[in-house]
mmCIF file of C-alpha atoms in Angstrom:
data_model
loop_
_atom_site.group_PDB
_atom_site.id
_atom_site.type_symbol
_atom_site.label_atom_id
_atom_site.label_comp_id
_atom_site.label_asym_id
_atom_site.label_seq_id
_atom_site.Cartn_x
_atom_site.Cartn_y
_atom_site.Cartn_z
ATOM 1 C CA UNK A 1026 37.354 113.697 -139.831
ATOM 2 C CA UNK A 1027 35.029 116.795 -138.753
ATOM 3 C CA UNK A 1028 35.692 118.414 -135.438
ATOM 4 C CA UNK A 1029 33.047 117.949 -132.687
ATOM 5 C CA UNK A 1030 32.040 120.607 -130.435
ATOM 6 C CA UNK A 1031 32.870 118.344 -127.599
ATOM 7 C CA UNK A 1032 36.395 117.826 -129.134
ATOM 8 C CA UNK A 1033 36.924 121.693 -129.492
ATOM 9 C CA UNK A 1034 35.333 122.820 -126.184
ATOM 10 C CA UNK A 1035 36.803 120.016 -123.843
ATOM 11 C CA UNK A 1036 39.657 118.180 -125.382
ATOM 12 C CA UNK A 1037 41.388 120.832 -127.626
ATOM 13 C CA UNK A 1038 43.046 122.693 -124.810
ATOM 14 C CA UNK A 1039 44.490 119.376 -123.381
ATOM 15 C CA UNK A 1040 46.950 118.747 -125.981
ATOM 16 C CA UNK A 1041 49.444 121.747 -125.596
ATOM 17 C CA UNK A 1042 49.309 121.178 -121.717
ATOM 18 C CA UNK A 1043 50.176 117.368 -122.179
ATOM 19 C CA UNK A 1044 52.919 118.234 -124.567
ATOM 20 C CA UNK A 1045 54.447 120.709 -122.043
ATOM 21 C CA UNK A 1046 54.099 118.152 -119.272
ATOM 22 C CA UNK A 1047 55.807 115.451 -121.621
ATOM 23 C CA UNK A 1048 58.767 117.714 -122.105
ATOM 24 C CA UNK A 1049 58.911 118.865 -118.454
ATOM 25 C CA UNK A 1050 59.303 115.272 -117.431
ATOM 26 C CA UNK A 1051 62.073 114.690 -119.967
ATOM 27 C CA UNK A 1052 63.672 117.636 -118.573
ATOM 28 C CA UNK A 1053 63.373 116.042 -115.007
ATOM 29 C CA UNK A 1054 64.927 112.846 -116.181
ATOM 30 C CA UNK A 1055 67.883 114.607 -117.647
ATOM 31 C CA UNK A 1056 68.427 116.516 -114.178
ATOM 32 C CA UNK A 1057 68.358 113.078 -112.470
ATOM 33 C CA UNK A 1058 70.877 111.791 -114.923
ATOM 34 C CA UNK A 1059 73.154 114.913 -114.299
ATOM 35 C CA UNK A 1060 72.949 114.234 -110.442
ATOM 36 C CA UNK A 1061 73.998 110.685 -110.893
ATOM 37 C CA UNK A 1062 77.192 111.864 -112.869
ATOM 38 C CA UNK A 1063 78.015 114.598 -110.384
ATOM 39 C CA UNK A 1064 77.800 112.188 -107.579
ATOM 40 C CA UNK A 1065 80.401 109.935 -109.159
ATOM 41 C CA UNK A 1066 82.862 112.807 -109.676
ATOM 42 C CA UNK A 1067 82.079 114.363 -106.205
ATOM 43 C CA UNK A 1068 84.767 112.874 -104.382
ATOM 44 C CA UNK A 1069 87.672 114.363 -106.483
ATOM 45 C CA UNK A 1070 85.760 117.306 -107.765
ATOM 46 C CA UNK A 1071 83.740 118.696 -104.575
ATOM 47 C CA UNK A 1072 84.545 122.335 -105.371
ATOM 48 C CA UNK A 1073 83.091 121.985 -108.857
ATOM 49 C CA UNK A 1074 79.957 120.057 -107.365
ATOM 50 C CA UNK A 1075 79.430 122.731 -104.834
ATOM 51 C CA UNK A 1076 79.635 125.421 -107.648
ATOM 52 C CA UNK A 1077 76.897 123.625 -109.678
ATOM 53 C CA UNK A 1078 75.058 123.474 -106.110
ATOM 54 C CA UNK A 1079 75.439 127.425 -105.758
ATOM 55 C CA UNK A 1080 74.172 128.049 -109.231
ATOM 56 C CA UNK A 1081 71.096 125.952 -108.797
ATOM 57 C CA UNK A 1082 70.296 127.543 -105.523
ATOM 58 C CA UNK A 1083 70.979 131.013 -107.028
ATOM 59 C CA UNK A 1084 68.479 130.251 -109.762
ATOM 60 C CA UNK A 1085 65.861 129.001 -107.113
ATOM 61 C CA UNK A 1086 66.286 132.024 -104.628
ATOM 62 C CA UNK A 1087 65.924 134.633 -107.856
ATOM 63 C CA UNK A 1088 62.579 132.704 -108.779
ATOM 64 C CA UNK A 1089 61.378 132.972 -105.191
ATOM 65 C CA UNK A 1090 62.264 136.642 -104.863
ATOM 66 C CA UNK A 1091 60.523 137.268 -108.274
ATOM 67 C CA UNK A 1092 57.373 135.525 -106.762
ATOM 68 C CA UNK A 1093 57.358 137.907 -103.776
ATOM 69 C CA UNK A 1094 57.889 140.817 -106.198
ATOM 70 C CA UNK A 1095 54.822 139.727 -108.479
ATOM 71 C CA UNK A 1096 52.388 139.232 -105.334
ATOM 72 C CA UNK A 1097 54.003 142.618 -104.074
ATOM 73 C CA UNK A 1098 55.104 141.138 -100.717
ATOM 74 C CA UNK A 1099 58.413 142.667 -100.991
ATOM 75 C CA UNK A 1100 61.866 141.257 -100.264
ATOM 76 C CA UNK A 1101 63.145 141.778 -96.677
ATOM 77 C CA UNK A 1102 66.053 139.169 -96.928
ATOM 78 C CA UNK A 1103 67.993 137.673 -99.556
ATOM 79 C CA UNK A 1104 70.935 135.382 -98.561
ATOM 80 C CA UNK A 1105 72.788 132.731 -100.531
ATOM 81 C CA UNK A 1106 75.343 130.001 -99.445
ATOM 82 C CA UNK A 1107 76.695 127.077 -101.143
ATOM 83 C CA UNK A 1108 74.341 124.810 -99.237
ATOM 84 C CA UNK A 1109 71.163 126.828 -98.817
ATOM 85 C CA UNK A 1110 69.339 130.153 -100.176
ATOM 86 C CA UNK A 1111 66.997 132.128 -97.901
ATOM 87 C CA UNK A 1112 64.626 134.562 -99.225
ATOM 88 C CA UNK A 1113 62.052 136.147 -96.827
ATOM 89 C CA UNK A 1114 59.167 138.761 -97.601
ATOM 90 C CA UNK A 1115 59.061 142.171 -96.217
ATOM 91 C CA UNK A 1116 55.325 141.766 -95.804
ATOM 92 C CA UNK A 1117 54.051 138.434 -95.177
ATOM 93 C CA UNK A 1118 50.848 137.542 -97.269
ATOM 94 C CA UNK A 1119 48.765 134.465 -96.882
ATOM 95 C CA UNK A 1120 46.234 132.655 -98.895
ATOM 96 C CA UNK A 1121 46.499 132.831 -102.832
ATOM 97 C CA UNK A 1122 49.346 135.128 -102.562
ATOM 98 C CA UNK A 1123 51.556 132.724 -100.586
ATOM 99 C CA UNK A 1124 50.497 129.944 -103.092
ATOM 100 C CA UNK A 1125 51.748 131.946 -106.034
ATOM 101 C CA UNK A 1126 54.982 132.837 -104.446
ATOM 102 C CA UNK A 1127 55.518 129.199 -103.512
ATOM 103 C CA UNK A 1128 54.788 128.269 -107.077
ATOM 104 C CA UNK A 1129 57.385 130.382 -108.245
ATOM 105 C CA UNK A 1130 59.870 128.669 -105.744
ATOM 106 C CA UNK A 1131 58.900 125.052 -106.906
ATOM 107 C CA UNK A 1132 58.012 125.355 -110.360
ATOM 108 C CA UNK A 1133 60.058 128.753 -111.575
ATOM 109 C CA UNK A 1134 63.400 127.371 -111.436
ATOM 110 C CA UNK A 1135 62.423 125.027 -114.507
ATOM 111 C CA UNK A 1136 60.995 127.887 -116.860
ATOM 112 C CA UNK A 1137 62.180 131.243 -115.419
ATOM 113 C CA UNK A 1138 66.161 131.046 -116.078
ATOM 114 C CA UNK A 1139 65.498 129.372 -119.693
ATOM 115 C CA UNK A 1140 63.355 132.408 -120.384
ATOM 116 C CA UNK A 1141 66.176 134.710 -119.812
ATOM 117 C CA UNK A 1142 68.252 132.735 -122.140
ATOM 118 C CA UNK A 1143 65.369 132.600 -124.877
ATOM 119 C CA UNK A 1144 65.279 136.458 -124.659
ATOM 120 C CA UNK A 1145 69.106 136.494 -125.370
ATOM 121 C CA UNK A 1146 68.849 133.861 -127.932
ATOM 122 C CA UNK A 1147 66.107 135.821 -129.936
ATOM 123 C CA UNK A 1148 68.610 138.776 -130.292
ATOM 124 C CA UNK A 1149 71.084 136.349 -131.712
ATOM 125 C CA UNK A 1150 69.032 134.191 -134.063
ATOM 126 C CA UNK A 1151 69.731 135.437 -137.831
ATOM 127 C CA UNK A 1152 66.698 137.498 -139.173
ATOM 128 C CA UNK A 1153 66.245 135.035 -142.158
ATOM 129 C CA UNK A 1154 64.877 132.613 -140.035
ATOM 130 C CA UNK A 1155 60.687 132.908 -140.032
ATOM 131 C CA UNK A 1156 60.012 132.480 -136.380
ATOM 132 C CA UNK A 1157 56.603 134.587 -136.717
ATOM 133 C CA UNK A 1158 55.203 132.057 -138.950
ATOM 134 C CA UNK A 1159 54.712 129.667 -136.069
ATOM 135 C CA UNK A 1160 52.149 132.006 -134.762
ATOM 136 C CA UNK A 1161 49.737 131.684 -137.970
ATOM 137 C CA UNK A 1162 48.572 128.045 -137.417
ATOM 138 C CA UNK A 1163 44.686 127.759 -137.161
ATOM 139 C CA UNK A 1164 43.838 124.738 -134.900
ATOM 140 C CA UNK A 1165 40.872 123.830 -132.708
ATOM 141 C CA UNK A 1166 40.643 120.211 -131.892
ATOM 142 C CA UNK A 1167 42.754 117.952 -129.846
ATOM 143 C CA UNK A 1168 44.752 116.695 -133.099
ATOM 144 C CA UNK A 1169 45.236 120.075 -134.651
ATOM 145 C CA UNK A 1170 46.335 121.399 -131.336
ATOM 146 C CA UNK A 1171 48.737 118.631 -130.970
ATOM 147 C CA UNK A 1172 50.090 118.997 -134.571
ATOM 148 C CA UNK A 1173 50.486 122.654 -134.251
ATOM 149 C CA UNK A 1174 52.312 122.347 -131.057
ATOM 150 C CA UNK A 1175 54.799 119.854 -132.700
ATOM 151 C CA UNK A 1176 55.292 122.270 -135.441
ATOM 152 C CA UNK A 1177 55.954 125.176 -133.106
ATOM 153 C CA UNK A 1178 58.458 123.123 -131.407
ATOM 154 C CA UNK A 1179 60.223 121.873 -134.480
ATOM 155 C CA UNK A 1180 60.422 125.422 -135.913
ATOM 156 C CA UNK A 1181 61.917 126.892 -132.699
ATOM 157 C CA UNK A 1182 64.153 123.913 -132.422
ATOM 158 C CA UNK A 1183 65.602 124.429 -135.845
ATOM 159 C CA UNK A 1184 66.368 128.080 -135.106
ATOM 160 C CA UNK A 1185 67.886 127.501 -131.814
ATOM 161 C CA UNK A 1186 69.947 124.585 -132.816
ATOM 162 C CA UNK A 1187 71.206 126.554 -136.019
ATOM 163 C CA UNK A 1188 72.218 129.193 -133.628
ATOM 164 C CA UNK A 1189 74.155 126.892 -131.396
ATOM 165 C CA UNK A 1190 76.258 125.204 -134.274
ATOM 166 C CA UNK A 1191 76.920 128.658 -135.755
ATOM 167 C CA UNK A 1192 78.325 130.421 -132.467
ATOM 168 C CA UNK A 1193 81.287 132.720 -133.151
ATOM 169 C CA UNK A 1194 83.330 132.197 -129.886
ATOM 170 C CA UNK A 1195 85.349 135.204 -131.150
ATOM 171 C CA UNK A 1196 82.069 137.347 -130.759
ATOM 172 C CA UNK A 1197 81.647 138.625 -127.022
ATOM 173 C CA UNK A 1198 77.904 138.118 -127.290
ATOM 174 C CA UNK A 1199 78.090 134.658 -128.713
ATOM 175 C CA UNK A 1200 80.625 133.516 -126.185
ATOM 176 C CA UNK A 1201 78.398 135.007 -123.364
ATOM 177 C CA UNK A 1202 75.667 133.217 -124.668
ATOM 178 C CA UNK A 1203 77.504 130.024 -124.498
ATOM 179 C CA UNK A 1204 78.778 130.688 -120.848
ATOM 180 C CA UNK A 1205 75.170 131.336 -119.935
ATOM 181 C CA UNK A 1206 73.875 128.015 -121.518
ATOM 182 C CA UNK A 1207 76.580 126.211 -119.614
ATOM 183 C CA UNK A 1208 75.394 128.021 -116.540
ATOM 184 C CA UNK A 1209 72.029 126.937 -116.997
ATOM 185 C CA UNK A 1210 72.727 123.292 -117.604
ATOM 186 C CA UNK A 1211 74.815 123.052 -114.585
ATOM 187 C CA UNK A 1212 72.296 124.671 -112.227
ATOM 188 C CA UNK A 1213 68.816 124.016 -113.791
ATOM 189 C CA UNK A 1214 67.780 122.848 -110.167
ATOM 190 C CA UNK A 1215 69.621 123.001 -106.806
ATOM 191 C CA UNK A 1216 70.366 120.662 -103.964
ATOM 192 C CA UNK A 1217 72.897 118.443 -105.708
ATOM 193 C CA UNK A 1218 74.762 118.395 -102.399
ATOM 194 C CA UNK A 1219 73.449 118.732 -98.925
ATOM 195 C CA UNK A 1220 75.578 119.596 -95.965
ATOM 196 C CA UNK A 1221 73.628 117.389 -93.682
ATOM 197 C CA UNK A 1222 72.323 114.431 -95.744
ATOM 198 C CA UNK A 1223 69.236 113.444 -93.819
ATOM 199 C CA UNK A 1224 67.132 112.721 -96.813
ATOM 200 C CA UNK A 1225 67.486 112.093 -100.561
ATOM 201 C CA UNK A 1226 66.968 115.007 -102.844
ATOM 202 C CA UNK A 1227 65.895 113.433 -106.270
ATOM 203 C CA UNK A 1228 63.252 113.771 -108.906
ATOM 204 C CA UNK A 1229 60.931 112.028 -106.650
ATOM 205 C CA UNK A 1230 61.704 114.721 -103.988
ATOM 206 C CA UNK A 1231 61.049 117.502 -106.380
ATOM 207 C CA UNK A 1232 57.675 115.934 -107.556
ATOM 208 C CA UNK A 1233 56.534 115.432 -104.032
ATOM 209 C CA UNK A 1234 57.138 119.008 -103.317
ATOM 210 C CA UNK A 1235 55.178 119.994 -106.443
ATOM 211 C CA UNK A 1236 52.394 117.719 -105.510
ATOM 212 C CA UNK A 1237 52.096 118.633 -101.962
ATOM 213 C CA UNK A 1238 52.013 122.344 -103.032
ATOM 214 C CA UNK A 1239 49.273 121.903 -105.590
ATOM 215 C CA UNK A 1240 47.247 119.524 -103.352
ATOM 216 C CA UNK A 1241 47.685 122.039 -100.379
ATOM 217 C CA UNK A 1242 45.019 124.140 -101.951
ATOM 218 C CA UNK A 1243 43.017 122.189 -104.700
ATOM 219 C CA UNK A 1244 40.711 125.148 -105.237
ATOM 220 C CA UNK A 1245 43.467 127.204 -106.585
ATOM 221 C CA UNK A 1246 44.288 124.376 -109.108
ATOM 222 C CA UNK A 1247 40.647 124.388 -110.108
ATOM 223 C CA UNK A 1248 40.850 128.001 -110.671
ATOM 224 C CA UNK A 1249 43.888 127.830 -112.752
ATOM 225 C CA UNK A 1250 42.481 125.306 -114.863
ATOM 226 C CA UNK A 1251 39.210 127.210 -115.473
ATOM 227 C CA UNK A 1252 41.405 130.276 -116.266
ATOM 228 C CA UNK A 1253 43.408 128.262 -118.687
ATOM 229 C CA UNK A 1254 40.068 127.097 -120.437
ATOM 230 C CA UNK A 1255 38.668 130.610 -120.470
ATOM 231 C CA UNK A 1256 41.813 132.030 -122.183
ATOM 232 C CA UNK A 1257 41.427 129.140 -124.671
ATOM 233 C CA UNK A 1258 37.884 129.898 -125.334
ATOM 234 C CA UNK A 1259 38.714 133.593 -125.861
ATOM 235 C CA UNK A 1260 41.460 132.793 -128.203
ATOM 236 C CA UNK A 1261 38.960 130.716 -130.488
ATOM 237 C CA UNK A 1262 36.335 133.325 -130.415
ATOM 238 C CA UNK A 1263 38.773 136.199 -131.315
ATOM 239 C CA UNK A 1264 40.213 133.826 -134.077
ATOM 240 C CA UNK A 1265 43.623 134.168 -132.537
ATOM 241 C CA UNK A 1266 46.161 131.680 -131.639
ATOM 242 C CA UNK A 1267 47.248 132.978 -128.359
ATOM 243 C CA UNK A 1268 46.504 129.850 -126.537
ATOM 244 C CA UNK A 1269 48.774 127.437 -128.603
ATOM 245 C CA UNK A 1270 51.466 130.371 -128.736
ATOM 246 C CA UNK A 1271 51.629 130.519 -124.900
ATOM 247 C CA UNK A 1272 52.194 126.617 -124.413
ATOM 248 C CA UNK A 1273 54.385 126.527 -127.376
ATOM 249 C CA UNK A 1274 56.446 129.163 -125.326
ATOM 250 C CA UNK A 1275 56.659 126.849 -122.341
ATOM 251 C CA UNK A 1276 57.554 124.016 -124.609
ATOM 252 C CA UNK A 1277 60.610 126.346 -126.051
ATOM 253 C CA UNK A 1278 61.765 126.697 -122.582
ATOM 254 C CA UNK A 1279 61.910 123.020 -121.871
ATOM 255 C CA UNK A 1280 63.957 122.618 -125.001
ATOM 256 C CA UNK A 1281 66.451 125.188 -124.171
ATOM 257 C CA UNK A 1282 66.784 123.670 -120.611
ATOM 258 C CA UNK A 1283 67.220 120.125 -122.015
ATOM 259 C CA UNK A 1284 69.727 121.431 -124.449
ATOM 260 C CA UNK A 1285 71.689 122.950 -121.601
ATOM 261 C CA UNK A 1286 71.317 119.842 -119.834
ATOM 262 C CA UNK A 1287 72.937 117.941 -122.612
ATOM 263 C CA UNK A 1288 75.814 120.320 -122.801
ATOM 264 C CA UNK A 1289 76.338 119.936 -119.144
ATOM 265 C CA UNK A 1290 76.393 116.305 -119.579
ATOM 266 C CA UNK A 1291 79.311 116.605 -121.911
ATOM 267 C CA UNK A 1292 81.225 118.539 -119.558
ATOM 268 C CA UNK A 1293 80.918 116.261 -116.698
ATOM 269 C CA UNK A 1294 81.519 113.235 -118.908
ATOM 270 C CA UNK A 1295 84.730 114.854 -119.956
ATOM 271 C CA UNK A 1296 85.841 115.644 -116.409
ATOM 272 C CA UNK A 1297 84.991 112.110 -115.457
ATOM 273 C CA UNK A 1298 86.843 110.679 -118.501
ATOM 274 C CA UNK A 1299 90.058 112.623 -117.860
ATOM 275 C CA UNK A 1300 90.148 111.586 -114.159
ATOM 276 C CA UNK A 1301 91.503 108.148 -115.424
ATOM 277 C CA UNK A 1302 94.371 109.847 -117.371
ATOM 278 C CA UNK A 1303 97.766 110.293 -115.494
ATOM 279 C CA UNK A 1304 98.625 113.811 -114.507
ATOM 280 C CA UNK A 1305 99.959 115.910 -116.219
ATOM 281 C CA UNK A 1306 98.240 114.650 -119.361
ATOM 282 C CA UNK A 1307 94.972 114.902 -118.051
ATOM 283 C CA UNK A 1308 94.933 118.687 -118.716
ATOM 284 C CA UNK A 1309 95.813 118.295 -122.260
ATOM 285 C CA UNK A 1310 92.157 117.898 -123.444
ATOM 286 C CA UNK A 1311 91.200 121.205 -121.717
ATOM 287 C CA UNK A 1312 93.990 122.910 -123.447
ATOM 288 C CA UNK A 1313 93.015 121.524 -126.868
ATOM 289 C CA UNK A 1314 89.499 123.083 -126.417
ATOM 290 C CA UNK A 1315 90.661 126.631 -127.096
ATOM 291 C CA UNK A 1316 93.836 125.657 -128.976
ATOM 292 C CA UNK A 1317 91.978 123.783 -131.627
ATOM 293 C CA UNK A 1318 89.287 126.305 -132.077
ATOM 294 C CA UNK A 1319 91.715 129.085 -132.561
ATOM 295 C CA UNK A 1320 93.951 126.939 -134.892
ATOM 296 C CA UNK A 1321 90.941 126.213 -136.810
ATOM 297 C CA UNK A 1322 89.896 129.864 -137.159
ATOM 298 C CA UNK A 1323 93.452 130.822 -138.375
ATOM 299 C CA UNK A 1324 93.532 128.105 -140.892
ATOM 300 C CA UNK A 1325 90.008 129.038 -142.370
ATOM 301 C CA UNK A 1326 91.247 132.655 -142.676
ATOM 302 C CA UNK A 1327 93.789 131.544 -145.439
ATOM 303 C CA UNK A 1328 91.354 128.588 -146.691
ATOM 304 C CA UNK A 1329 88.004 129.980 -146.174
ATOM 305 C CA UNK A 1330 85.224 127.320 -146.293
ATOM 306 C CA UNK A 1331 81.584 127.898 -145.351
ATOM 307 C CA UNK A 1332 80.247 127.864 -142.878
ATOM 308 C CA UNK A 1333 83.444 128.863 -140.951
ATOM 309 C CA UNK A 1334 81.818 128.792 -137.313
ATOM 310 C CA UNK A 1335 80.370 125.318 -137.734
ATOM 311 C CA UNK A 1336 83.435 123.710 -139.024
ATOM 312 C CA UNK A 1337 85.624 125.575 -136.317
ATOM 313 C CA UNK A 1338 83.349 124.211 -133.665
ATOM 314 C CA UNK A 1339 83.355 120.757 -135.208
ATOM 315 C CA UNK A 1340 87.051 120.887 -135.342
ATOM 316 C CA UNK A 1341 87.494 121.757 -131.765
ATOM 317 C CA UNK A 1342 85.046 119.041 -130.675
ATOM 318 C CA UNK A 1343 86.613 116.323 -132.732
ATOM 319 C CA UNK A 1344 90.108 117.091 -131.816
ATOM 320 C CA UNK A 1345 89.279 117.236 -128.100
ATOM 321 C CA UNK A 1346 87.331 113.876 -128.391
ATOM 322 C CA UNK A 1347 90.095 112.112 -130.268
ATOM 323 C CA UNK A 1348 92.815 113.438 -127.812
ATOM 324 C CA UNK A 1349 90.874 112.302 -124.786
ATOM 325 C CA UNK A 1350 90.253 109.012 -126.209
ATOM 326 C CA UNK A 1351 93.967 108.295 -127.181
ATOM 327 C CA UNK A 1352 95.252 109.400 -123.792
ATOM 328 C CA UNK A 1353 92.555 107.359 -122.099
ATOM 329 C CA UNK A 1354 93.553 104.474 -124.275
ATOM 330 C CA UNK A 1355 97.175 104.852 -123.539
ATOM 331 C CA UNK A 1356 96.681 104.771 -119.660
ATOM 332 C CA UNK A 1357 94.568 101.822 -120.093
ATOM 333 C CA UNK A 1358 97.219 100.056 -122.159
ATOM 334 C CA UNK A 1359 100.050 100.859 -119.953
ATOM 335 C CA UNK A 1360 98.170 99.617 -116.851
ATOM 336 C CA UNK A 1361 97.429 96.135 -118.510
ATOM 337 C CA UNK A 1362 101.182 95.832 -119.446
ATOM 338 C CA UNK A 1363 102.411 96.490 -116.249
ATOM 339 C CA UNK A 1364 100.242 94.028 -114.706
ATOM 340 C CA UNK A 1365 100.729 91.402 -117.360
ATOM 341 C CA UNK A 1366 102.643 88.276 -115.993
ATOM 342 C CA UNK A 1367 105.700 86.874 -118.171
ATOM 343 C CA UNK A 1368 105.070 83.504 -119.558
ATOM 344 C CA UNK A 1369 106.618 80.557 -117.729
ATOM 345 C CA UNK A 1370 109.753 78.882 -119.695
ATOM 346 C CA UNK A 1371 109.563 75.142 -120.103
ATOM 347 C CA UNK A 1372 112.861 74.576 -118.318
ATOM 348 C CA UNK A 1373 111.239 76.572 -115.197
ATOM 349 C CA UNK A 1374 108.445 74.137 -114.770
ATOM 350 C CA UNK A 1375 110.229 71.413 -112.757
ATOM 351 C CA UNK A 1376 111.851 73.608 -110.571
ATOM 352 C CA UNK A 1377 108.658 75.552 -109.873
ATOM 353 C CA UNK A 1378 106.892 72.239 -109.012
ATOM 354 C CA UNK A 1379 109.721 71.265 -106.765
ATOM 355 C CA UNK A 1380 109.576 74.779 -104.941
ATOM 356 C CA UNK A 1381 105.901 74.081 -104.281
#
């Protein structure tokens, strides 16, 4: 099917934008799921929940400060607590500058922290993975743009997940990347806990903030769309693929954020599951994490099997999972055994009836 001018001019730029919005919405769903899990363990692990809240507020405050820096407003005050963050400009600017600063506040935390992790990941991804090839896709129509966007995300996802499953936790850079990935997953957005719970902070609350921010100045939103389309037309005229590459970058950031959220989900589920295990056995799964990894690496020194890092990570994960399930099952069986009633003997029947 041949491309029509209307498809190229009007609908071509929409495909990458819709793709980014889809992944951003999936990211919001994972955030909402994580909030639900944190609320379940909040009663027994309030310090941990407050720590995740602090990480989220830190990310949000950094993004807000970056907005003031971009608009040349300066930073007059920067203060953080576990419940709230305050960032005030040195020179208050109104109009489009204030709108841009608030855009960094409401939208920035979903993309700027993953961008820092992306820069770190690009330094660790093996050079044999052809990341540069994803920028050579020629696409103009809506369908071509959508296919190109999907291929870009698939290529990056393959590289990113290959890095994750081959992390060497004895390597300081790899260990630091994993810690940052966990921090990102635990604090991708703030306000898990509110000191004075006068309203509900959830995905709808975030979306309402973004909607009100956008509709507050509709002219600015129209100007952004016009700028996006002009950038697309410039890419077409110069036979470059800058437009698709830019939105593919936003897709990469969502994939990093979703991956970090998945890892955070596993950590919270482990905490929730071990709560049902009696003390002191509940700390055994946490001990097995480093112990099984170190043991696997030592064994693989004498019996080397490729890929060593992947096998060690798999052994650590499987061992911890099995130990956790066995301890949880033993605790459950003991509970059922203690509450199980003894069967009534036949000779006790008449006496029980008389007693009643």
